[in-house]
XYZ file of C-alpha atoms in Angstrom:
371
model
C -35.142 -38.655 65.348
C -32.835 -35.870 64.184
C -32.005 -32.663 66.196
C -31.978 -29.168 64.892
C -28.870 -27.500 66.207
C -28.605 -24.070 64.746
C -30.377 -21.815 62.028
C -29.433 -18.524 60.721
C -31.114 -16.070 58.220
C -29.275 -13.688 55.936
C -30.673 -11.004 53.896
C -29.533 -8.360 51.338
C -28.095 -4.934 52.335
C -31.039 -3.005 50.898
C -33.959 -2.377 53.178
C -36.962 -0.327 52.387
C -40.291 0.693 53.698
C -43.516 -0.724 52.089
C -44.288 2.868 51.263
C -40.918 3.570 49.357
C -41.354 -0.004 47.402
C -44.787 0.914 46.394
C -43.870 4.257 45.118
C -41.196 3.054 42.745
C -43.051 -0.227 41.580
C -46.499 1.368 40.914
C -45.298 2.913 37.471
C -43.501 -0.328 36.524
C -46.474 -2.396 36.904
C -49.309 -0.077 35.657
C -50.370 3.181 34.087
C -54.091 2.631 34.758
C -55.287 5.020 37.675
C -57.895 2.291 38.795
C -55.036 -0.533 38.822
C -52.716 1.712 40.632
C -55.216 2.489 43.334
C -55.408 -1.180 43.659
C -51.984 -1.740 43.915
C -51.590 0.780 46.604
C -54.499 -0.662 48.544
C -53.123 -4.351 48.266
C -49.478 -3.152 49.337
C -51.010 -1.060 52.333
C -53.111 -4.112 53.526
C -50.215 -6.708 53.060
C -49.187 -6.592 56.676
C -45.627 -5.659 55.469
C -43.987 -2.785 56.853
C -40.231 -3.258 55.473
C -38.434 -5.575 53.143
C -34.963 -6.394 51.969
C -34.288 -6.410 48.242
C -31.244 -7.795 46.359
C -30.906 -4.582 44.359
C -31.394 -0.746 44.991
C -34.874 0.014 44.526
C -34.178 2.376 41.548
C -32.332 -0.476 39.599
C -35.467 -2.640 39.036
C -36.632 -0.175 36.391
C -33.615 -1.326 34.531
C -33.949 -4.990 34.826
C -35.534 -5.825 31.589
C -34.626 -9.611 31.081
C -35.110 -12.948 32.533
C -31.420 -13.516 31.625
C -30.084 -10.818 33.693
C -32.378 -11.444 36.601
C -31.409 -14.976 36.609
C -27.634 -14.156 36.441
C -28.101 -11.949 39.330
C -30.100 -14.797 41.327
C -26.922 -16.892 40.927
C -24.381 -14.465 41.926
C -26.287 -12.757 44.866
C -28.011 -15.967 45.847
C -24.742 -17.803 46.190
C -23.440 -14.809 48.321
C -26.445 -15.170 50.757
C -26.231 -18.828 50.814
C -22.624 -18.697 52.016
C -23.456 -16.170 54.706
C -26.273 -17.960 56.175
C -24.445 -21.381 56.016
C -21.289 -20.178 57.719
C -23.187 -18.392 60.311
C -25.380 -21.760 60.950
C -22.283 -23.924 61.168
C -20.410 -21.462 63.332
C -23.341 -21.369 65.702
C -23.549 -25.348 65.933
C -19.853 -25.450 66.412
C -19.424 -27.756 63.369
C -16.816 -27.463 60.736
C -17.893 -27.239 56.819
C -15.842 -30.570 56.306
C -18.052 -32.435 58.853
C -21.297 -31.923 56.641
C -22.362 -35.088 55.000
C -25.511 -33.927 53.292
C -26.812 -30.644 51.917
C -30.521 -29.987 50.716
C -30.712 -26.687 48.814
C -34.008 -25.250 47.803
C -35.303 -22.177 45.757
C -38.024 -21.323 43.557
C -36.964 -18.014 42.248
C -34.012 -18.708 39.995
C -32.485 -21.758 38.104
C -28.795 -22.872 37.939
C -26.839 -25.673 36.580
C -24.468 -26.516 38.302
C -26.972 -25.685 41.150
C -26.032 -22.963 43.877
C -25.451 -25.756 46.365
C -22.463 -26.970 44.246
C -20.751 -23.641 44.281
C -21.523 -23.253 47.927
C -19.970 -26.397 49.008
C -16.669 -25.363 47.398
C -16.779 -21.919 48.882
C -17.283 -22.864 52.416
C -14.894 -26.054 52.501
C -17.321 -28.887 52.314
C -15.764 -32.219 51.401
C -15.693 -33.465 48.038
C -17.959 -36.550 48.712
C -20.540 -34.388 50.414
C -23.983 -35.517 49.085
C -26.222 -32.789 47.467
C -29.843 -32.645 46.645
C -30.944 -29.490 44.957
C -34.918 -29.024 44.789
C -36.948 -26.680 42.792
C -40.879 -26.176 42.563
C -41.872 -26.574 46.216
C -42.051 -22.764 46.630
C -43.115 -21.389 49.981
C -43.566 -24.770 51.639
C -39.906 -25.956 50.850
C -38.724 -24.737 54.148
C -40.823 -27.204 56.017
C -40.634 -29.757 53.297
C -36.675 -29.512 53.343
C -36.422 -29.852 56.919
C -38.499 -33.078 56.804
C -36.585 -34.358 54.066
C -33.322 -33.774 55.879
C -34.981 -35.453 58.952
C -35.815 -38.706 56.729
C -32.107 -38.757 55.520
C -30.698 -38.547 59.195
C -33.269 -41.212 60.509
C -31.165 -43.500 58.169
C -27.923 -41.772 58.832
C -27.667 -41.104 62.619
C -23.890 -40.293 62.533
C -24.218 -37.701 59.883
C -24.455 -33.809 59.736
C -26.838 -32.243 57.367
C -27.419 -28.597 56.290
C -30.688 -27.193 54.687
C -30.299 -24.041 52.603
C -32.870 -21.742 51.254
C -32.396 -18.978 48.871
C -35.304 -16.894 47.673
C -34.842 -13.589 45.731
C -38.459 -12.886 45.222
C -38.110 -9.182 43.918
C -36.351 -10.713 40.689
C -39.728 -12.326 39.655
C -41.964 -9.267 39.875
C -43.177 -8.676 36.099
C -43.030 -5.472 34.332
C -46.300 -3.967 32.829
C -48.375 -6.639 34.366
C -51.103 -5.256 36.519
C -52.941 -8.521 37.230
C -54.116 -8.918 40.690
C -51.603 -11.827 41.147
C -48.514 -9.736 40.318
C -49.886 -6.823 42.125
C -50.347 -8.875 45.489
C -46.763 -10.564 44.990
C -45.104 -7.094 44.479
C -46.457 -6.113 47.805
C -45.919 -9.325 49.679
C -42.687 -10.979 48.986
C -39.270 -10.006 50.160
C -35.474 -11.488 49.311
C -33.577 -13.426 51.871
C -31.957 -16.847 52.490
C -31.585 -19.298 55.503
C -29.585 -22.255 56.622
C -30.414 -24.911 59.088
C -28.014 -27.551 60.694
C -29.483 -30.661 61.557
C -27.844 -33.811 62.948
C -28.467 -37.161 63.586
C -29.273 -38.910 66.836
C -25.628 -40.285 67.498
C -24.075 -37.021 66.671
C -26.403 -35.162 69.016
C -25.690 -37.289 71.959
C -21.820 -37.785 71.103
C -21.449 -34.023 71.114
C -23.957 -32.832 73.574
C -25.593 -30.483 70.834
C -28.827 -28.915 72.055
C -31.931 -27.987 70.325
C -35.285 -29.418 69.448
C -35.804 -32.983 68.137
C -37.781 -33.695 65.089
C -40.109 -36.307 66.251
C -42.433 -36.749 63.259
C -43.311 -35.035 59.927
C -46.520 -35.025 57.831
C -46.936 -34.353 53.903
C -50.292 -33.845 52.411
C -51.211 -32.956 48.831
C -54.631 -31.563 48.322
C -56.629 -32.470 45.227
C -57.840 -30.258 42.660
C -55.726 -27.186 43.711
C -53.001 -27.261 41.037
C -54.000 -23.752 39.811
C -53.964 -22.035 43.215
C -50.385 -21.409 43.657
C -47.327 -21.657 41.226
C -45.585 -20.173 38.368
C -46.228 -19.719 34.394
C -42.728 -19.774 33.197
C -42.045 -18.067 29.956
C -39.700 -15.732 28.013
C -40.031 -12.967 30.592
C -39.105 -15.467 33.499
C -41.472 -16.354 36.522
C -45.054 -15.168 36.317
C -46.648 -15.835 39.309
C -50.101 -17.763 39.843
C -51.685 -16.820 43.251
C -55.301 -17.331 43.743
C -57.594 -15.870 46.333
C -58.659 -19.257 47.161
C -55.672 -20.132 49.311
C -57.718 -19.427 52.611
C -60.358 -21.746 51.342
C -58.123 -24.549 50.798
C -56.652 -24.035 54.394
C -60.104 -24.032 55.810
C -60.999 -27.311 53.953
C -58.027 -29.368 54.463
C -55.380 -27.981 57.077
C -56.895 -28.870 60.597
C -57.509 -32.379 59.770
C -53.695 -32.812 58.944
C -52.547 -30.986 62.211
C -54.966 -33.077 64.422
C -53.650 -36.245 62.564
C -50.238 -35.677 63.054
C -50.556 -34.553 66.664
C -53.026 -37.522 67.475
C -50.302 -40.031 66.099
C -48.013 -38.780 68.756
C -50.581 -38.539 71.670
C -51.015 -34.854 71.511
C -53.749 -32.303 70.886
C -53.662 -28.522 69.755
C -53.551 -27.479 73.347
C -50.167 -29.343 73.838
C -48.294 -27.075 71.126
C -46.505 -24.360 72.946
C -44.569 -22.960 70.000
C -46.206 -22.428 66.678
C -43.830 -21.780 63.629
C -46.007 -20.961 60.598
C -45.067 -19.746 57.313
C -46.098 -16.031 57.055
C -47.963 -16.434 53.766
C -49.900 -12.958 54.439
C -52.693 -11.838 56.577
C -55.701 -13.864 55.250
C -53.141 -16.979 55.169
C -52.149 -16.604 58.985
C -55.771 -15.688 59.820
C -56.929 -19.001 57.723
C -54.560 -21.083 59.984
C -55.759 -19.716 63.207
C -59.487 -19.953 62.198
C -58.939 -23.640 61.038
C -57.333 -24.613 64.237
C -59.509 -22.801 66.641
C -56.819 -20.774 68.060
C -56.042 -17.083 68.671
C -54.423 -15.274 65.797
C -51.741 -14.175 68.607
C -50.244 -17.652 68.792
C -48.704 -16.713 65.431
C -47.186 -13.527 66.741
C -43.668 -14.884 65.571
C -45.140 -14.974 62.028
C -46.780 -11.716 62.131
C -43.552 -9.851 63.163
C -41.585 -11.751 60.591
C -44.160 -10.701 57.867
C -44.025 -7.065 58.768
C -40.257 -7.040 59.012
C -39.230 -8.927 56.114
C -42.244 -9.795 53.952
C -42.986 -13.298 52.757
C -39.391 -14.723 51.691
C -40.901 -17.840 50.340
C -39.130 -21.098 51.600
C -36.683 -19.117 53.723
C -39.403 -17.324 55.592
C -40.313 -20.257 58.177
C -36.447 -21.072 58.556
C -36.064 -17.452 59.692
C -38.797 -17.978 62.304
C -37.282 -21.116 63.439
C -33.855 -19.299 63.991
C -35.614 -16.854 66.333
C -37.147 -19.737 68.251
C -33.994 -21.637 68.640
C -32.697 -18.670 70.782
C -35.108 -19.284 73.464
C -34.626 -22.323 75.591
C -37.809 -24.257 75.915
C -37.355 -27.548 77.827
C -40.295 -29.976 77.162
C -42.142 -27.861 74.869
C -43.941 -29.215 71.778
C -43.482 -27.105 68.550
C -45.008 -27.427 65.156
C -43.543 -25.859 61.941
C -45.502 -25.836 58.927
C -46.060 -24.243 55.421
C -48.011 -24.673 52.228
C -46.914 -24.394 48.553
C -47.722 -25.314 45.020
C -49.758 -28.383 44.646
C -51.386 -27.348 46.955
C -49.238 -29.036 49.376
C -48.734 -28.692 53.026
C -45.799 -30.038 55.203
C -45.864 -30.153 58.853
C -42.781 -30.822 61.047
C -43.439 -31.884 64.836
C -40.795 -30.589 67.301
C -39.903 -31.655 70.783
C -37.477 -29.625 73.027
C -35.512 -32.125 75.351
C -37.209 -32.029 78.728
C -33.779 -30.927 80.504
C -31.580 -28.380 79.040
C -28.169 -27.778 80.416
C -28.117 -24.638 82.521
C -24.873 -23.774 81.105
C -26.133 -23.863 77.715
C -23.705 -23.958 74.801
C -23.035 -20.664 73.810
C -24.152 -19.522 70.512
C -23.823 -16.272 68.438
C -27.209 -14.757 67.827
C -28.615 -15.320 64.309
C -28.618 -11.508 63.288
C -29.766 -10.946 59.887
C -26.423 -10.513 58.013
C -26.337 -8.261 54.910
C -24.922 -9.242 51.517
């Protein structure tokens, strides 16, 4: 097993209400009154109340090239990655030079050398730190990254690993594109980063580090869904592919995967006390609940995150995890999950130790820091 010992989100300084964002983006996306009305309707029904953006809202009208957007992704993304990583390591009581493995993920910009290379030097990681940058998993990458870090630590129980996600979704919104996919994306996605510190079994025992254990993971790639979620990448950057069929995919496939991973570990849906669902949007969260036969309220942390931050792609579920780690839950079973391009699903089964020390190791709260 591996143990999650800290998680911390970080968000840009610029925070706006959904109404403010709608007002500025509408003339950038369309001049058709009917499409503008559609945009306002989608934005109002998105479940989003506020979002953090990497730029001042008025500057988006001046962002006119993929080159400029990607440069900003690298500079601002590195800053946010550093903030989240430093905060998570501090919360875990682990020095940067004790980190053995870094998995970095993003789907909203590209860089070579990747952001994790710059991050390692900035925070003081060792020269021999192992790095694995990931691109293309989209919203599922928070859960998938956690699962792959766990895989690594099963084979390296004396190691310390950090998962880092940076998603600056606002930089991908396409100007003069009033397609339904771009309209929905412009009202749903927010900007942010997150870092999670995970340690091998031996490290957790030797140092007495607290947190939930990763006891199992499950990956599933759903057939004939390649055109449901993704990007079309061209001269203007990342043009979103986002089909209305995502809830249908969930309805056809998701419950079987959840029941399978639970059954393999002697559990049922009723045994899960902590649900950590990617906040993909109202219809996605409702589809998760309907497929499992549970009340919408079991996903209240995800609904709150959606309202406060929007969908931050891969960073979103890790922010929800950070909040969950602040509540000791001895003996609880948790299930963290997300979907992404493919369509692929990733599930991470968690178990909090039965006995947590009453004098719980003091941690600084993962308050959402601003760049």
